[in-house]
CSV table of C-alpha atoms in Angstrom, one decimal:
chain,number,residue,atom,x,y,z
A,28,UNK,CA,98.9,133.6,100.6
A,29,UNK,CA,99.7,134.3,104.2
A,30,UNK,CA,98.6,137.7,105.5
A,31,UNK,CA,100.5,140.0,107.9
A,32,UNK,CA,98.0,138.8,110.5
A,33,UNK,CA,99.1,135.2,110.0
A,34,UNK,CA,102.8,136.2,110.3
A,35,UNK,CA,102.0,138.2,113.5
A,36,UNK,CA,100.3,135.3,115.1
A,37,UNK,CA,103.1,132.9,114.2
A,38,UNK,CA,105.8,135.3,115.6
A,39,UNK,CA,103.8,136.1,118.7
A,40,UNK,CA,103.4,132.4,119.5
A,41,UNK,CA,107.1,131.8,118.9
A,42,UNK,CA,108.0,134.7,121.2
A,43,UNK,CA,105.7,133.3,123.9
A,44,UNK,CA,107.2,129.9,123.7
A,45,UNK,CA,110.7,131.4,123.9
A,46,UNK,CA,109.7,133.1,127.2
A,47,UNK,CA,108.5,129.8,128.5
A,48,UNK,CA,111.7,128.1,127.6
A,49,UNK,CA,113.6,130.9,129.3
A,50,UNK,CA,111.9,130.5,132.6
A,51,UNK,CA,112.3,126.7,132.4
A,52,UNK,CA,116.0,127.0,131.7
A,53,UNK,CA,116.4,129.5,134.6
A,54,UNK,CA,114.6,127.0,136.9
A,55,UNK,CA,117.0,124.3,135.7
A,56,UNK,CA,120.0,126.5,136.2
A,57,UNK,CA,119.1,127.2,139.8
A,58,UNK,CA,118.0,123.6,140.5
A,59,UNK,CA,121.2,122.2,139.0
A,60,UNK,CA,123.4,125.0,140.3
A,61,UNK,CA,124.6,125.5,136.7
A,62,UNK,CA,125.8,129.0,135.8
A,63,UNK,CA,126.3,128.0,132.2
A,64,UNK,CA,122.5,127.6,131.9
A,65,UNK,CA,122.0,131.0,133.4
A,66,UNK,CA,124.5,132.3,130.7
A,67,UNK,CA,122.4,130.6,128.1
A,68,UNK,CA,119.3,132.5,129.3
A,69,UNK,CA,121.1,135.8,129.0
A,70,UNK,CA,122.4,135.1,125.5
A,71,UNK,CA,119.0,133.9,124.2
A,72,UNK,CA,117.4,137.2,125.2
A,73,UNK,CA,118.5,138.7,121.8
A,74,UNK,CA,116.0,136.2,120.1
A,75,UNK,CA,113.1,137.7,122.2
A,76,UNK,CA,114.2,141.2,121.5
A,77,UNK,CA,114.4,140.6,117.8
A,78,UNK,CA,110.9,139.1,117.7
A,79,UNK,CA,109.6,142.0,119.8
A,80,UNK,CA,110.8,144.4,117.1
A,81,UNK,CA,109.4,142.3,114.3
A,82,UNK,CA,106.0,141.9,116.1
A,83,UNK,CA,105.8,145.7,116.7
A,84,UNK,CA,106.1,146.4,113.0
A,85,UNK,CA,103.8,143.5,112.1
A,86,UNK,CA,101.2,144.7,114.5
A,87,UNK,CA,101.1,148.1,112.9
A,88,UNK,CA,100.9,146.6,109.4
A,89,UNK,CA,98.3,144.0,110.5
A,90,UNK,CA,96.1,146.8,111.9
A,91,UNK,CA,96.2,148.6,108.6
A,92,UNK,CA,95.4,145.3,106.7
A,93,UNK,CA,92.6,144.4,109.1
A,94,UNK,CA,91.0,147.8,108.7
A,95,UNK,CA,91.2,147.6,104.9
A,96,UNK,CA,89.6,144.1,104.9
A,97,UNK,CA,87.2,144.5,107.8
A,98,UNK,CA,84.1,144.9,105.7
A,99,UNK,CA,85.2,142.0,103.4
A,100,UNK,CA,85.5,139.8,106.5
A,101,UNK,CA,82.0,140.7,107.6
A,102,UNK,CA,83.2,142.3,110.8
A,103,UNK,CA,81.2,145.5,110.1
A,104,UNK,CA,78.1,143.4,110.8
A,105,UNK,CA,79.1,142.2,114.2
A,106,UNK,CA,77.5,144.1,117.1
A,107,UNK,CA,79.0,143.3,120.5
A,108,UNK,CA,80.4,139.8,119.7
A,109,UNK,CA,84.1,140.1,119.9
A,110,UNK,CA,85.9,136.8,119.3
A,111,UNK,CA,89.6,136.5,118.7
A,112,UNK,CA,89.2,134.0,115.8
A,113,UNK,CA,86.7,136.3,113.9
A,114,UNK,CA,88.2,139.7,114.4
A,115,UNK,CA,91.8,140.2,113.2
A,116,UNK,CA,91.7,143.9,114.1
A,117,UNK,CA,91.1,143.2,117.8
A,118,UNK,CA,93.9,140.6,117.8
A,119,UNK,CA,96.3,143.0,116.0
A,120,UNK,CA,95.6,145.7,118.6
A,121,UNK,CA,95.9,143.4,121.6
A,122,UNK,CA,99.1,141.9,120.2
A,123,UNK,CA,100.8,145.2,120.9
A,124,UNK,CA,100.1,144.8,124.6
A,125,UNK,CA,100.9,141.1,124.6
A,126,UNK,CA,104.1,141.7,122.7
A,127,UNK,CA,105.2,144.3,125.3
A,128,UNK,CA,104.4,142.0,128.2
A,129,UNK,CA,106.4,139.1,126.7
A,130,UNK,CA,109.4,141.3,126.1
A,131,UNK,CA,109.4,142.7,129.6
A,132,UNK,CA,108.8,139.2,131.0
A,133,UNK,CA,111.9,138.1,129.2
A,134,UNK,CA,113.9,141.0,130.6
A,135,UNK,CA,112.9,140.0,134.2
A,136,UNK,CA,114.0,136.4,133.6
A,137,UNK,CA,117.3,137.7,132.3
A,138,UNK,CA,117.7,139.9,135.3
A,139,UNK,CA,117.3,136.9,137.6
A,140,UNK,CA,119.8,134.8,135.5
A,141,UNK,CA,122.3,137.7,135.7
A,142,UNK,CA,122.1,137.9,139.5
A,143,UNK,CA,122.3,134.1,139.8
A,144,UNK,CA,125.3,133.9,137.5
A,145,UNK,CA,127.2,136.3,139.6
A,146,UNK,CA,127.6,133.5,142.1
A,147,UNK,CA,127.3,135.6,145.2
A,148,UNK,CA,124.6,133.6,146.9
A,149,UNK,CA,125.7,130.7,149.1
A,150,UNK,CA,125.8,127.3,147.3
A,151,UNK,CA,122.5,125.5,147.4
A,152,UNK,CA,120.7,128.5,148.9
A,153,UNK,CA,117.6,128.3,146.6
A,154,UNK,CA,117.3,124.5,147.0
A,155,UNK,CA,117.6,124.7,150.8
A,156,UNK,CA,115.0,127.4,151.2
A,157,UNK,CA,111.5,126.0,150.5
A,158,UNK,CA,110.0,129.4,150.0
A,159,UNK,CA,112.4,130.2,147.2
A,160,UNK,CA,111.7,126.9,145.5
A,161,UNK,CA,108.0,127.5,145.7
A,162,UNK,CA,108.4,131.0,144.2
A,163,UNK,CA,110.2,129.5,141.2
A,164,UNK,CA,107.6,126.8,140.8
A,165,UNK,CA,104.7,129.3,140.9
A,166,UNK,CA,106.2,131.6,138.3
A,167,UNK,CA,106.9,128.7,136.0
A,168,UNK,CA,103.2,127.7,136.3
A,169,UNK,CA,102.0,131.3,135.7
A,170,UNK,CA,104.1,131.7,132.5
A,171,UNK,CA,103.1,128.3,131.3
A,172,UNK,CA,99.4,129.0,131.7
A,173,UNK,CA,99.7,132.4,130.0
A,174,UNK,CA,101.6,130.9,127.0
A,175,UNK,CA,99.2,128.0,126.7
A,176,UNK,CA,96.2,130.3,126.8
A,177,UNK,CA,97.7,132.5,124.1
A,178,UNK,CA,98.6,129.7,121.8
A,179,UNK,CA,95.1,128.1,122.3
A,180,UNK,CA,93.5,131.5,121.9
A,181,UNK,CA,91.4,131.0,125.1
A,182,UNK,CA,91.0,132.6,128.4
A,183,UNK,CA,90.0,129.4,130.3
A,184,UNK,CA,93.0,129.6,132.7
A,185,UNK,CA,92.2,133.1,134.0
A,186,UNK,CA,90.8,132.0,137.3
A,187,UNK,CA,93.7,129.8,138.0
A,188,UNK,CA,96.2,132.5,136.9
A,189,UNK,CA,94.7,134.9,139.4
A,190,UNK,CA,95.0,132.3,142.2
A,191,UNK,CA,98.6,131.4,141.5
A,192,UNK,CA,99.5,135.1,141.1
A,193,UNK,CA,98.1,135.8,144.6
A,194,UNK,CA,100.1,132.9,146.0
A,195,UNK,CA,103.3,134.1,144.2
A,196,UNK,CA,102.9,137.7,145.5
A,197,UNK,CA,102.5,136.4,149.1
A,198,UNK,CA,105.6,134.2,148.7
A,199,UNK,CA,107.7,137.0,147.4
A,200,UNK,CA,106.6,139.3,150.2
A,201,UNK,CA,107.3,136.6,152.8
A,202,UNK,CA,110.7,135.9,151.3
A,203,UNK,CA,111.7,139.5,151.5
A,204,UNK,CA,110.8,139.7,155.2
A,205,UNK,CA,112.6,136.4,155.9
A,206,UNK,CA,115.9,137.3,154.2
A,207,UNK,CA,116.2,141.0,154.7
A,208,UNK,CA,117.9,140.5,158.1
A,209,UNK,CA,119.3,137.0,157.5
A,210,UNK,CA,122.8,136.8,159.1
A,211,UNK,CA,123.9,134.3,156.4
A,212,UNK,CA,123.7,137.0,153.7
A,213,UNK,CA,126.0,140.1,153.4
A,214,UNK,CA,124.5,143.2,151.8
A,215,UNK,CA,125.7,142.2,148.3
A,216,UNK,CA,124.2,138.8,148.5
A,217,UNK,CA,120.9,140.1,149.8
A,218,UNK,CA,120.9,142.7,147.0
A,219,UNK,CA,121.1,140.0,144.4
A,220,UNK,CA,118.5,137.8,146.1
A,221,UNK,CA,116.2,140.8,146.4
A,222,UNK,CA,116.6,141.5,142.6
A,223,UNK,CA,115.7,137.9,141.9
A,224,UNK,CA,112.7,138.0,144.1
A,225,UNK,CA,111.5,141.2,142.3
A,226,UNK,CA,112.3,139.7,138.9
A,227,UNK,CA,110.3,136.6,139.7
A,228,UNK,CA,107.3,138.6,141.0
A,229,UNK,CA,107.3,140.9,138.0
A,230,UNK,CA,107.6,138.0,135.5
A,231,UNK,CA,104.5,136.7,137.1
A,232,UNK,CA,102.8,140.1,136.7
A,233,UNK,CA,103.5,140.1,133.0
A,234,UNK,CA,102.0,136.6,132.7
A,235,UNK,CA,98.8,137.9,134.4
A,236,UNK,CA,98.8,140.9,132.0
A,237,UNK,CA,98.7,138.5,129.1
A,238,UNK,CA,95.9,136.5,130.7
A,239,UNK,CA,93.9,139.7,131.2
A,240,UNK,CA,94.4,140.7,127.6
A,241,UNK,CA,93.0,137.3,126.5
A,242,UNK,CA,89.9,137.9,128.6
A,243,UNK,CA,89.5,141.2,126.8
A,244,UNK,CA,89.9,139.5,123.4
A,245,UNK,CA,87.4,136.7,124.2
A,246,UNK,CA,84.8,138.7,126.1
A,247,UNK,CA,85.4,142.4,125.3
A,248,UNK,CA,85.8,143.1,129.1
A,249,UNK,CA,88.6,145.1,130.5
A,250,UNK,CA,89.1,143.4,133.9
A,251,UNK,CA,92.3,145.2,134.9
A,252,UNK,CA,92.3,146.8,138.4
A,253,UNK,CA,88.9,145.3,139.3
A,254,UNK,CA,88.5,144.3,143.0
A,255,UNK,CA,87.3,140.7,142.0
A,256,UNK,CA,88.1,140.1,138.3
A,257,UNK,CA,87.6,136.4,138.6
A,258,UNK,CA,84.0,136.8,139.7
A,259,UNK,CA,83.3,139.2,136.9
A,260,UNK,CA,84.8,136.8,134.4
A,261,UNK,CA,82.7,133.9,135.8
A,262,UNK,CA,79.5,136.0,135.6
A,263,UNK,CA,80.3,136.7,132.0
A,264,UNK,CA,80.6,133.0,131.2
A,265,UNK,CA,77.3,132.2,132.9
A,266,UNK,CA,75.3,135.0,131.1
């Protein structure tokens, strides 16, 4: 019989895959200059919101189930070894953070789709500007790595995630500086472009949050806000 923990994992993976589909559809919408695809992104957000609510409730119930069965699973005998596949309680606790990051990632993707669908930006603007095309490519990569890591229950992509995030942040900053005084854009057009730049950057941030949570699950280390989290993670693998 499937436990609440099993349902939680299944729902969390489904939500992650929906977020990946959303960013891919947004990328297609912009690449193909197809506002109908952007509308599809907006309409599908209800699916993510529904799963977020389900996962929130499942997380709480899975925590209670994991606590009740912890001794039966032998987890009371483990000292320091914290592995996702062996400890349903850790996963249930971390799923709350992952669930929140996925929902907010979905919101940022929808914000971008909403701005694009308004149609204020000049035709072909994203395709003509290499920096914007690179931004989209990097955020698709980040979300893809985070989702794959989650489904595989591994943190092996973390170093790559950190590198791509740094590149994405630099691209977003450079894009803002490039377009803030661009004479081709009126204030309304720039406002929508700026919202899209922010949405892309923040979607990447939430992907990194998921990757960091997977490091915590697999190693027990909280690497948030460290000056060099990649180095700390590599040292842990070597030890």
